[in-house]
Structure formats: C-alpha cells, structure tokens
Amino acid sequence: QVQLQESGPGLVKPSETLSLTCTVSGGSISGYYWNWIRQSPGKGLEWIGYIHYSGSTNYNPSLKSRVTTSIDTSKNQFSLRLKSVTAADTAVYYCARTSFDGNNYYLFDYWGQGTLVTVSS
Amino acid sequence: DIQMTQSPSSLSASVGDRVTITCRASQGIRNDLGWYQQKPGKAPKRLIYAASSLQSGVPSRFSGSGSGTEFTLTISSLQPEDFATYYCLQHNSYPYTFGQGTKLETK
C-alpha cells in the first residue's frame, strides 16, 4: 500500500522560506507526478504544483514566483520550498500522487495526512 | 483559471436519503473531473475519477455523472459514515482547481 508522509517545520517566520518534504513508501516514486496541495480556511483547497519523477514541473501561476520543488528518486522523496511567506500562507499542506497511463491522468489517488504550517513571528 | 462552482454549499440530510451534489465548470472540461470526500482532520479521499469511474474500494452507493460543464455526485442511500465535506476537482487545464466544497450534515 502506497503511503505518503509530509515532514517539516510547523512554524515559519514571515518573509522566510517554508520547506517541506514528502516521503513515499510502499511504492516507487518513479513513473508518477507528485503534487503539493494546501488548504486554508480562507481559500479552501489550492493546488500548488507538481514535479514529475523526471524532474519536470508545473506550478500554479498564483504561486509560481515563490515556489520551487525538487525530487530525490534514490530516497523516494520530493520537496517543496515556498519563499517570502506571509500569514496568508498558513495552511495544512498535503502531498499527493498523480498517475498517467499514456492517455489519461488520474489525480490524487494517494495523499499524505497533511501538515499544518503556521506563518507567525 | 477554470472556476468550479459547487451547489449547495451545505446540505442537511438523514440516513437513507438520496443526495445529489452539483459542480459546474466555467468552461468545458470534458470528463476531467474527480470527486473527493474529506472528514475533519483528514486528507481528502478520492471517490470518483474521470467524472463517473468509481475508485476501487469505494461503496457503490456513490456515483458520478456529467461531462463538459455540469457534473453530479450522487449518494443513493446515505450512511452515517458519509457525513463529510465533498469537493470536485478539475484537471482539464492548469492550474487544477477545486470547488469550494459541500458540507453534508445530519438533519
């Protein structure tokens, strides 16, 4: 059974960089797209972006200037960095998997449990 | 961005009721839509993909339909464990966007 687990600091100061890692177990990171999604009371669920196992990326334009992602296939991990955070970035952050069978995409079949990140001084 | 509008935003129902939730897209998205169930403190769980395909392990009382701009999620006979918040998600165009959610509460 595939499992995803987010990890990282739960508190980040304004203007600093939020860094999270998602560790994939029970399956390979290869062959899939790996997503970050966040949920805040004010904005509901928001897709942040994905990184493909090959390293290609796609980000939400609303966050693109502040987001970078990376992937380490040897560790079965991928990571999110969001710079210059403000209180508006306070949210529960989830990682999730997308698969592709050559014709169709199958979004978010597996999710991490989520991690709350609070932006505050 | 494609806007996904769910209705209703909240719904009161009883065990055994048939419930329908609607999601409308601001432009056509073919059948590139999924439905997710979220319970408090938990990650969303996929119920339906490709608008009408039932995720493995999900009870058959859940069904999805629609194509283009209008989609529905139907629960044929509500069970106690179905009281939760439901979201639609479009993945036809970037950025992927979710509906605002429908909170299903017990009457």
CSV table of C-alpha atoms in Angstrom, one decimal, chain A:
chain,number,residue,atom,x,y,z
A,1,GLN,CA,0.0,0.0,0.0
A,2,VAL,CA,1.4,3.3,-1.0
A,3,GLN,CA,1.8,5.8,1.8
A,4,LEU,CA,2.9,9.5,1.7
A,5,GLN,CA,4.2,11.4,4.7
A,6,GLU,CA,4.9,15.1,4.9
A,7,SER,CA,7.6,16.5,7.2
A,8,GLY,CA,9.0,19.9,8.0
A,9,PRO,CA,8.7,22.8,10.5
A,10,GLY,CA,5.3,23.7,11.7
A,11,LEU,CA,6.2,27.3,12.3
A,12,VAL,CA,7.8,29.7,9.9
A,13,LYS,CA,8.5,33.3,10.3
A,14,PRO,CA,7.2,35.9,7.9
A,15,SER,CA,9.5,36.6,4.9
A,16,GLU,CA,11.3,33.3,5.4
A,17,THR,CA,11.1,30.1,3.4
A,18,LEU,CA,8.7,27.3,4.1
A,19,SER,CA,10.4,23.9,3.4
A,20,LEU,CA,8.5,20.5,3.4
A,21,THR,CA,9.4,17.0,2.3
A,22,CYS,CA,7.1,14.2,1.3
A,23,THR,CA,8.4,10.6,1.7
A,24,VAL,CA,6.8,7.9,-0.4
A,25,SER,CA,6.7,4.4,1.0
A,26,GLY,CA,5.2,1.1,-0.3
A,27,GLY,CA,5.8,2.0,-3.9
A,28,SER,CA,8.2,3.7,-6.3
A,29,ILE,CA,8.4,7.4,-6.9
A,30,SER,CA,9.3,6.7,-10.5
A,31,GLY,CA,6.6,6.9,-13.1
A,32,TYR,CA,4.4,9.4,-11.4
A,33,TYR,CA,3.6,13.1,-10.9
A,34,TRP,CA,4.0,14.3,-7.3
A,35,ASN,CA,1.8,17.2,-6.1
A,36,TRP,CA,1.6,19.7,-3.4
A,37,ILE,CA,-1.8,21.0,-2.3
A,38,ARG,CA,-2.7,23.3,0.6
A,39,GLN,CA,-5.9,24.0,2.5
A,40,SER,CA,-6.6,27.1,4.4
A,41,PRO,CA,-9.9,28.3,5.9
A,42,GLY,CA,-9.9,31.4,3.7
A,43,LYS,CA,-9.2,29.8,0.3
A,44,GLY,CA,-10.2,26.2,0.5
A,45,LEU,CA,-8.2,23.6,-1.4
A,46,GLU,CA,-5.5,25.0,-3.6
A,47,TRP,CA,-3.2,23.1,-6.0
A,48,ILE,CA,0.4,24.4,-5.6
A,49,GLY,CA,2.0,22.4,-8.3
A,50,TYR,CA,3.7,19.1,-9.3
A,51,ILE,CA,7.0,17.6,-10.0
A,52,HIS,CA,7.4,14.6,-12.3
A,53,TYR,CA,9.8,11.9,-11.4
A,54,SER,CA,11.8,13.1,-14.4
A,55,GLY,CA,12.2,16.5,-12.8
A,56,SER,CA,9.8,18.5,-14.9
A,57,THR,CA,7.5,20.8,-13.0
A,58,ASN,CA,4.2,22.7,-13.3
A,59,TYR,CA,3.1,25.3,-10.8
A,60,ASN,CA,0.0,27.4,-10.1
A,61,PRO,CA,0.6,30.8,-11.6
A,62,SER,CA,-0.6,32.4,-8.3
A,63,LEU,CA,2.4,30.9,-6.5
A,64,LYS,CA,4.9,30.3,-9.3
A,65,SER,CA,7.3,33.2,-8.5
A,66,ARG,CA,7.8,31.8,-5.0
A,67,VAL,CA,7.7,28.0,-5.4
A,68,THR,CA,10.4,25.5,-6.2
A,69,THR,CA,10.2,21.7,-6.0
A,70,SER,CA,12.8,19.0,-6.1
A,71,ILE,CA,12.8,15.2,-6.2
A,72,ASP,CA,15.2,12.6,-5.0
A,73,THR,CA,14.4,9.3,-6.5
A,74,SER,CA,17.1,7.5,-4.5
A,75,LYS,CA,15.3,8.4,-1.3
A,76,ASN,CA,11.8,8.2,-2.7
A,77,GLN,CA,11.3,11.8,-1.6
A,78,PHE,CA,10.2,15.1,-3.1
A,79,SER,CA,10.2,18.6,-1.6
A,80,LEU,CA,8.6,21.9,-1.6
A,81,ARG,CA,10.1,25.3,-0.9
A,82,LEU,CA,7.9,28.4,-0.7
A,83,LYS,CA,9.8,31.6,-0.2
A,84,SER,CA,8.9,35.0,1.2
A,85,VAL,CA,5.9,33.6,3.2
A,86,THR,CA,3.2,35.7,4.8
A,87,ALA,CA,0.3,34.9,7.2
A,88,ALA,CA,-1.7,34.1,4.0
A,89,ASP,CA,0.5,31.0,3.5
A,90,THR,CA,-0.7,29.5,6.8
A,91,ALA,CA,-2.4,26.3,5.8
A,92,VAL,CA,-2.4,22.5,6.0
A,93,TYR,CA,0.0,21.3,3.3
A,94,TYR,CA,-0.6,17.9,1.6
A,95,CYS,CA,1.4,15.9,-0.8
A,96,ALA,CA,-0.5,13.7,-3.3
A,97,ARG,CA,0.2,11.4,-6.3
A,98,THR,CA,-1.0,11.6,-9.9
A,99,SER,CA,-0.6,8.7,-12.3
A,100,PHE,CA,-0.7,8.7,-16.1
A,101,ASP,CA,-1.5,5.7,-18.3
A,102,GLY,CA,-0.4,7.2,-21.6
A,103,ASN,CA,-3.8,8.6,-22.3
A,104,ASN,CA,-5.4,9.9,-19.1
A,105,TYR,CA,-4.3,11.4,-15.9
A,106,TYR,CA,-5.6,10.1,-12.6
A,107,LEU,CA,-5.3,12.7,-10.0
A,108,PHE,CA,-4.6,12.5,-6.3
A,109,ASP,CA,-5.3,8.8,-5.7
A,110,TYR,CA,-2.9,8.8,-2.7
A,111,TRP,CA,-2.5,11.6,-0.2
A,112,GLY,CA,-0.3,12.3,2.8
A,113,GLN,CA,-2.0,13.0,6.1
A,114,GLY,CA,-1.2,16.7,5.8
A,115,THR,CA,1.0,19.0,8.0
A,116,LEU,CA,-0.1,22.3,9.4
A,117,VAL,CA,2.3,25.2,8.7
A,118,THR,CA,1.7,28.4,10.6
A,119,VAL,CA,3.4,31.6,9.5
A,120,SER,CA,4.0,33.8,12.5
A,121,SER,CA,6.7,35.7,14.2
